[in-house]
Short mmCIF file of C-alpha atoms in Angstrom, two decimals:
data_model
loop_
_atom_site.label_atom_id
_atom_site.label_comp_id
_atom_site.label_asym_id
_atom_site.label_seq_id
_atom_site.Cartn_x
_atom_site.Cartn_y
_atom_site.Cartn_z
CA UNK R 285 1.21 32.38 -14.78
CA UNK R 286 4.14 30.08 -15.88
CA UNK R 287 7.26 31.03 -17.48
CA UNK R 288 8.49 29.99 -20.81
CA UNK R 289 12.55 29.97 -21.99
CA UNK R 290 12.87 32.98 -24.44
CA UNK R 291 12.81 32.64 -27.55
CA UNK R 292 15.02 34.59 -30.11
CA UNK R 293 13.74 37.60 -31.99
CA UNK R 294 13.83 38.54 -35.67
CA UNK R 295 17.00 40.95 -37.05
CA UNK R 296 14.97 44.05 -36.19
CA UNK R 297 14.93 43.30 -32.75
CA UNK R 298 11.76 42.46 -32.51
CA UNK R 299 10.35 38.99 -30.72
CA UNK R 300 10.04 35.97 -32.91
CA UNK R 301 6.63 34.24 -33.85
CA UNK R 302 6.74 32.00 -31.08
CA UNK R 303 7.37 34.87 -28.50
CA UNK R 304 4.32 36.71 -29.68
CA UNK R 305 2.31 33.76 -29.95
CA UNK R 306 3.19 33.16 -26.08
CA UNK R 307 2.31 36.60 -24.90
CA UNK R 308 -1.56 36.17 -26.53
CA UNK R 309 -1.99 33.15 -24.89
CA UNK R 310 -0.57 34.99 -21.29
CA UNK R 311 2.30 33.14 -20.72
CA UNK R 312 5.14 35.37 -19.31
CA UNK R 313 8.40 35.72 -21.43
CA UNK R 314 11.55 37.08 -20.49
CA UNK R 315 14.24 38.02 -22.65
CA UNK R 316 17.59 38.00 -21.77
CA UNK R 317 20.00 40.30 -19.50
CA UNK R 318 21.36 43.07 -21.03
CA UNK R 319 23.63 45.21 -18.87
CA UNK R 320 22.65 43.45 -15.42
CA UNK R 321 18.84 44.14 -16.63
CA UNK R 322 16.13 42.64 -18.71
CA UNK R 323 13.52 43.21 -20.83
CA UNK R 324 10.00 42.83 -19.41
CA UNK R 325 8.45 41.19 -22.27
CA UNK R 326 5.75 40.56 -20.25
CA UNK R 327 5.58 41.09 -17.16
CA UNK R 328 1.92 40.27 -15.06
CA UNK R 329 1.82 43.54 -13.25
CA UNK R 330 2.45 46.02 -16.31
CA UNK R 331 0.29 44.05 -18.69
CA UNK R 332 -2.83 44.02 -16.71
CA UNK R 333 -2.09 47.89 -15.30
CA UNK R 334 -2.07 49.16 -19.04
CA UNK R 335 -5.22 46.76 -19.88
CA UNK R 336 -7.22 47.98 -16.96
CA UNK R 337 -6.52 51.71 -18.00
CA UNK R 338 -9.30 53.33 -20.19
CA UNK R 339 -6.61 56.14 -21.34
CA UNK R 340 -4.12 53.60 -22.08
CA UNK R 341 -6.19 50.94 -24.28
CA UNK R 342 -7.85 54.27 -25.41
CA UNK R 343 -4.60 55.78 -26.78
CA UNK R 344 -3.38 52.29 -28.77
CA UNK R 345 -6.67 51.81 -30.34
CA UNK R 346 -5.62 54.58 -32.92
CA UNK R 347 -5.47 52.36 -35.32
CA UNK R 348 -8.85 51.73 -35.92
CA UNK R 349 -9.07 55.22 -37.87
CA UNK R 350 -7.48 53.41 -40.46
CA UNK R 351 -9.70 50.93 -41.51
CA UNK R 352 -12.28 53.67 -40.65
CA UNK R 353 -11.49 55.78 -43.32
CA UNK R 354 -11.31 52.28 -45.75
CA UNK R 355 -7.84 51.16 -45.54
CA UNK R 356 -8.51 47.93 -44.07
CA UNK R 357 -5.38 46.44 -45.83
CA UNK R 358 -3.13 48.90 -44.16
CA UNK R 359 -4.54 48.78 -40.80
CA UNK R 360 -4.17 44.73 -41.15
CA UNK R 361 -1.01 45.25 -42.76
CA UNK R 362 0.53 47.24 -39.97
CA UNK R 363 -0.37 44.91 -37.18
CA UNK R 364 0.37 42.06 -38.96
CA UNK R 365 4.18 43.31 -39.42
CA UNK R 366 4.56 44.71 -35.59
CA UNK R 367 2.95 41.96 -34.09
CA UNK R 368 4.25 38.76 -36.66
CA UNK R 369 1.03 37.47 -36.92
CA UNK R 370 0.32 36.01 -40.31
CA UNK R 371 -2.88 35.63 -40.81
CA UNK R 372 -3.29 39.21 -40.41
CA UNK R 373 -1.22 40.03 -43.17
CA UNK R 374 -3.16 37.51 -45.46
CA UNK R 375 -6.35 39.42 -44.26
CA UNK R 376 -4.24 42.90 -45.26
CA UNK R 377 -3.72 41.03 -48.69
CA UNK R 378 -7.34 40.07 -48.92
CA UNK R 379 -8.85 43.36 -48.53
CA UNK R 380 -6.48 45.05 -50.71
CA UNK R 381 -7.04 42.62 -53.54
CA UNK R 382 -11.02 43.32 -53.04
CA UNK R 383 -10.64 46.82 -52.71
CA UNK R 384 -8.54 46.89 -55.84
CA UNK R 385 -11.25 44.78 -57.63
CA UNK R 386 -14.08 47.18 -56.45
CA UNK R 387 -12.16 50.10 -57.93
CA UNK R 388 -12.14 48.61 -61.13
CA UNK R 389 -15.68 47.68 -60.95
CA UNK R 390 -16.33 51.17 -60.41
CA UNK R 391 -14.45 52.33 -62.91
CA UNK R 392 -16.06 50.78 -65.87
CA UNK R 393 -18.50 52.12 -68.33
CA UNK R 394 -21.21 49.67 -67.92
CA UNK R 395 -23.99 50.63 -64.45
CA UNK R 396 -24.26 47.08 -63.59
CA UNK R 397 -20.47 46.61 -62.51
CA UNK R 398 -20.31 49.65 -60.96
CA UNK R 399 -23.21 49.32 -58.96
CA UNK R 400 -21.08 45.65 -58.18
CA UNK R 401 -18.32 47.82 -57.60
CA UNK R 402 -19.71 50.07 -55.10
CA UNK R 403 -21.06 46.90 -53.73
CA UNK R 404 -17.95 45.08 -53.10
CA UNK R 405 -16.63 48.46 -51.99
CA UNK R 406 -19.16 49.42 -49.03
CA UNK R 407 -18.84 44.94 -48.25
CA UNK R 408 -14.93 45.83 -47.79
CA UNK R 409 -15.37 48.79 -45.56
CA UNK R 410 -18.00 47.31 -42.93
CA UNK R 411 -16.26 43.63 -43.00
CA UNK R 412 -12.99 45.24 -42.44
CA UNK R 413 -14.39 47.53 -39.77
CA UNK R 414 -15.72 44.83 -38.19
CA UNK R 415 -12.96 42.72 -38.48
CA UNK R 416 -10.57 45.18 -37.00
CA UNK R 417 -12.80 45.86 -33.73
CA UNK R 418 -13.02 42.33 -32.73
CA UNK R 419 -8.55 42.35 -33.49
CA UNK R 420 -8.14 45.48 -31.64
CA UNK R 421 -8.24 43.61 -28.11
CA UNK R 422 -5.73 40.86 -29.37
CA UNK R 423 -3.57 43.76 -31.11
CA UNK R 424 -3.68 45.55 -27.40
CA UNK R 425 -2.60 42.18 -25.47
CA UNK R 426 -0.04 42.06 -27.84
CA UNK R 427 1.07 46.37 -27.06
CA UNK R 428 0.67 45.64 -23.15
CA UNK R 429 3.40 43.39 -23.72
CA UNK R 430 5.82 44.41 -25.91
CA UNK R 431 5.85 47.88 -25.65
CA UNK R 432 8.73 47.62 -23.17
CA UNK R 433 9.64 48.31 -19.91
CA UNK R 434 13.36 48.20 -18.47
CA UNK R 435 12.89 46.51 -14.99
CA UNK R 436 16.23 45.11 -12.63
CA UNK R 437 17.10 41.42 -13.11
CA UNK R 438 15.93 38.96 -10.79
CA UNK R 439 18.56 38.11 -8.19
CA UNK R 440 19.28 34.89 -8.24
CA UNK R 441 17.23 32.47 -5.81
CA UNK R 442 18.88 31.65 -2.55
CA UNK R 443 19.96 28.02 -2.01
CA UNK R 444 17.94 26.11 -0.15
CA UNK R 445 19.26 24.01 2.45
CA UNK R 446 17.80 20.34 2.93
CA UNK R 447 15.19 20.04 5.65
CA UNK R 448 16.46 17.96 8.59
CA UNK R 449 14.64 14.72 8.93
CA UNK R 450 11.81 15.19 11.91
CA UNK R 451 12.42 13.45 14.69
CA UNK R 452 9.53 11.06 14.70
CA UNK R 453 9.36 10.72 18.77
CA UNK R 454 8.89 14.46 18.88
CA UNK R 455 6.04 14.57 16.21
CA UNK R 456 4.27 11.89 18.08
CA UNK R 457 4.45 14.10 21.31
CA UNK R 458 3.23 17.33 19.51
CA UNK R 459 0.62 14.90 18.07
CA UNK R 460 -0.66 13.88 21.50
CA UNK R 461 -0.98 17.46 22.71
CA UNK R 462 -3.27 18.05 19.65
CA UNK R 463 -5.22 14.99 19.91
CA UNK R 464 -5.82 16.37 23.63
CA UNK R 465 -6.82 19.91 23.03
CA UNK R 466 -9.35 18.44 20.84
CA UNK R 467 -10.73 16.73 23.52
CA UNK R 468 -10.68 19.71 25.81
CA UNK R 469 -12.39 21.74 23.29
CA UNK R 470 -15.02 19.27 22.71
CA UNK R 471 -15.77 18.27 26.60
CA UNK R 472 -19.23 19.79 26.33
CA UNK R 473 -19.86 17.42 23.48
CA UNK R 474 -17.91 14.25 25.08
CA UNK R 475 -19.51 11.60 27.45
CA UNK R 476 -18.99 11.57 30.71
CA UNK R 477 -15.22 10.26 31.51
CA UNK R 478 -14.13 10.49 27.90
CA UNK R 479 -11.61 13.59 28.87
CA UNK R 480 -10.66 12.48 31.63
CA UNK R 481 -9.48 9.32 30.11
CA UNK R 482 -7.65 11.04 27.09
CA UNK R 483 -5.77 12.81 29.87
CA UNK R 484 -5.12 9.51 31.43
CA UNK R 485 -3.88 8.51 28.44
CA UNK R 486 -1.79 11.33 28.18
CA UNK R 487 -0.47 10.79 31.79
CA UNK R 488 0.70 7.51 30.83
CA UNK R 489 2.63 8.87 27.38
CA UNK R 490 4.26 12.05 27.39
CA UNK R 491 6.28 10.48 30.14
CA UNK R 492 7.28 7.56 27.70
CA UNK R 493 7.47 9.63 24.94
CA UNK R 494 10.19 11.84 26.77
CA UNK R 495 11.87 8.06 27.98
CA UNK R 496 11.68 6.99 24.55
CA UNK R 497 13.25 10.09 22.80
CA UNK R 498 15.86 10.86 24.98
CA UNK R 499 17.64 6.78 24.51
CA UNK R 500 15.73 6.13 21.22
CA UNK R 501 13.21 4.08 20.41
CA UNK R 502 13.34 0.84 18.43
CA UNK R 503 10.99 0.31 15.86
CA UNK R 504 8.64 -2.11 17.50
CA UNK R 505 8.04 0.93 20.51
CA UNK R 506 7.70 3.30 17.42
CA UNK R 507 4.92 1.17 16.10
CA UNK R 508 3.15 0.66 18.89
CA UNK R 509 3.29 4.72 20.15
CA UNK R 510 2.50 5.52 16.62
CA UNK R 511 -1.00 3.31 16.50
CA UNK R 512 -1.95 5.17 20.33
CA UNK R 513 -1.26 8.53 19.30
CA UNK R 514 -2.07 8.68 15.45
CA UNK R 515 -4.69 6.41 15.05
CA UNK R 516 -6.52 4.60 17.37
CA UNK R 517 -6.82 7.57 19.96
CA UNK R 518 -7.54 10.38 18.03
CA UNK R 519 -10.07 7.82 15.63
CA UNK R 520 -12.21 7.00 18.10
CA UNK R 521 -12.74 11.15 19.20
CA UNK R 522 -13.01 11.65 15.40
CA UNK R 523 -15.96 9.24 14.78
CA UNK R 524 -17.71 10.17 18.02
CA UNK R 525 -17.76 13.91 17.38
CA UNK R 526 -18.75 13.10 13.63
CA UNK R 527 -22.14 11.53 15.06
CA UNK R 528 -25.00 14.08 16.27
CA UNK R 529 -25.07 13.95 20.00
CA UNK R 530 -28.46 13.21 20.40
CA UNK R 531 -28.15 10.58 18.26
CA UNK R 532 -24.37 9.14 20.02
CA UNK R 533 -26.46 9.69 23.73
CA UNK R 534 -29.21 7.91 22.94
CA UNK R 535 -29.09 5.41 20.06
CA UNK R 536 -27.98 1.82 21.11
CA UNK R 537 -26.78 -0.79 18.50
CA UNK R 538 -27.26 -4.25 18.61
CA UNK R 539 -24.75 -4.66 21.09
CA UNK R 540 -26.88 -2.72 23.28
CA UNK R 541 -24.18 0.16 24.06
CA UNK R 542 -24.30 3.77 23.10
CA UNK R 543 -21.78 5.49 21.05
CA UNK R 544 -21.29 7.75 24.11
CA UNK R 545 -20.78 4.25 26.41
CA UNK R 546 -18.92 2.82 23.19
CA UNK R 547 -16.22 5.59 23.65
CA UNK R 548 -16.05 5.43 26.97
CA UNK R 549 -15.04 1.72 27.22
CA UNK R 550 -12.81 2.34 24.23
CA UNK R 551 -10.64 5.13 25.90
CA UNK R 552 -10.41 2.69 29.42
CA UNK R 553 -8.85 0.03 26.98
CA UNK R 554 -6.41 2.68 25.45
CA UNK R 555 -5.49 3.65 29.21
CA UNK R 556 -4.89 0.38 29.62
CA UNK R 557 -3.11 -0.47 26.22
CA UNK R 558 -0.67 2.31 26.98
CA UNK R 559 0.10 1.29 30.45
CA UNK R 560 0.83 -1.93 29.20
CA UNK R 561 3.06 -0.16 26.68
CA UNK R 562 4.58 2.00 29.20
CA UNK R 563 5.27 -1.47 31.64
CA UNK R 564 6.74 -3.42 28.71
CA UNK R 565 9.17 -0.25 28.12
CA UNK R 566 10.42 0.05 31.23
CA UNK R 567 10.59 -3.71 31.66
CA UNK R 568 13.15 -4.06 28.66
CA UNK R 569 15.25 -1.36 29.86
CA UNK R 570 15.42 -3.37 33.15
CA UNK R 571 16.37 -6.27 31.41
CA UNK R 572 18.78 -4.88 29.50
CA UNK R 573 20.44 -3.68 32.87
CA UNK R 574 19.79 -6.73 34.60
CA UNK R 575 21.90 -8.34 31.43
CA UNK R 576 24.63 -5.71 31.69
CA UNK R 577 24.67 -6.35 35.75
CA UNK R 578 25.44 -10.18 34.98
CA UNK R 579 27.81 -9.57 32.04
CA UNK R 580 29.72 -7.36 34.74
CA UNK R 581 29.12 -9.44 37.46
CA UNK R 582 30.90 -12.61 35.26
CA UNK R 583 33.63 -10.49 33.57
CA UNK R 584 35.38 -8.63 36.96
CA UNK R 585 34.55 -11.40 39.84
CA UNK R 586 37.13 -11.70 42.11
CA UNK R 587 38.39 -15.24 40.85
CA UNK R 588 38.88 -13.31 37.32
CA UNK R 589 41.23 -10.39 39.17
CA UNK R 590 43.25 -12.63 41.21
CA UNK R 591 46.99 -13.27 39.45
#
């Protein structure tokens, strides 16, 4: 259920128009603290505890007595008042106009109108029976929630402190590790020298992946590790395993290659694509010391020291 600001009551205490209004339509409403404690205007747990309980809805339908013994325009009047709902104390108007008319009818000399009279009369008492059985489960909504019940204040939430950005090295290596107990889980369904491969592949990265995040990668390496590890490994188990494997043993395209042989050949080239990766890696860090050996090699030669 969602909340709702409160909304201020009438003089006698009671909550406004729109408060009520809220409660029928089950949105919660709180009103404010009083004391370090606050009304429960309407709180989930005690409104559908009292509506659930036979004794409880059985004890608030009183009411209906009223019209019962033909004093519709009391009964209407009443609720109308308690729970500010107009259009219940037009209907309170209503049937006391009519029953006011059929006592007049009946009160006349003439059979016709009273026979009109105790027409109108018995219409009255059966509408306005009627009327009030079919309000009595809006007019207990409206009890369940207002009848009060003192409950402690919400403490306040905790603050909640910013997430730290993930480091994206490390979600690529926890990636990996899934991406290879899926294969694992699956060997039964995988061709021949598919796991073996992913493991190959995994031989080859969590290696560079521990390189990587321990000097930081740049975003070229990022790219490239992220296309392995997120898409092109873990896409080519995904469509395989989505096939039937009688159908992914059997079946050759126009190419002439099973989806089983198609996998196969596509996991060599990503043992190969992330050696490649791996080589390229290591050879820019070697450059970069190679670089740093000639910088120092030109900056304290001997010629440079001498006085």
């Amino acid at each position: 259920m969602s909340s709702v600001a409160p909304a201020r009551g009438g003089t006698d205490g009671r909550p406004s128009r729109a408060l009520r209004r809220a409660v029928v339509e089950g949105r919660v409403v709180r009103r404010g603290r009083t004391g370090g404690r606050q009304r429960a205007v309407a709180p989930p747990e005690v409104v559908s505890r009292r509506l659930r309980s036979r004794t409880w809805r059985a004890a608030n339908s009183w009411w209906l007595a009223i019209p019962a013994v033909g004093l519709q325009w009391l009964a209407f009047l009443y609720m109308g008042l308690r729970g500010r709902r107009p259009l219940w104390v037009v209907s309170a108007l209503g049937y006391f106009l009519a029953n006011g008319a059929a006592f007049a009818l009946v009160s006349q000399d003439a059979l016709l109108l009273n026979v009109l009279g105790v027409l109108l009369l018995a219409g009255t008492w059966g509408l306005g029976l009627v009327h009030s059985v079919m309000a009595n489960s809006t007019w207990l909504r409206i009890k369940a929630a207002f009848t009060g019940e003192e409950v402690p204040a919400a403490p306040a939430p905790a603050p909640v402190e910013p997430a730290a950005p993930a480091d994206p090295v490390v979600a690529l290596q926890d990636r990996l590790q899934e991406v290879v107990r899926t294969a694992n889980r699956n060997g039964g369904r995988l061709p021949d020298g598919a796991v073996p491969a992913v493991r190959e592949v995994e031989d080859v990265l969590k290696p560079l992946l521990a390189h990587v995040a321990k000097r930081g990668a740049d975003v070229e390496e990022l790219h490239n590790l992220e296309a392995i590890v997120t898409e092109y490994l873990p896409g080519a188990l995904g469509h395989y395993l989505d096939l039937p494997e009688e159908y992914a043993l059997t079946n050759r395209g126009p190419g002439g290659t099973t989806p089983a042989e198609e996998l196969v050949t596509q996991l060599r080239l990503l043992v190969d694509g992330a050696k490649d990766l791996q080589r390229a890696v290591y050879d820019q860090d070697a450059r970069k010391l190679a670089v740093q050996g000639r910088f120092l090699d030109a900056k304290f030669r001997r010629s440079d020291l001498d006085l």
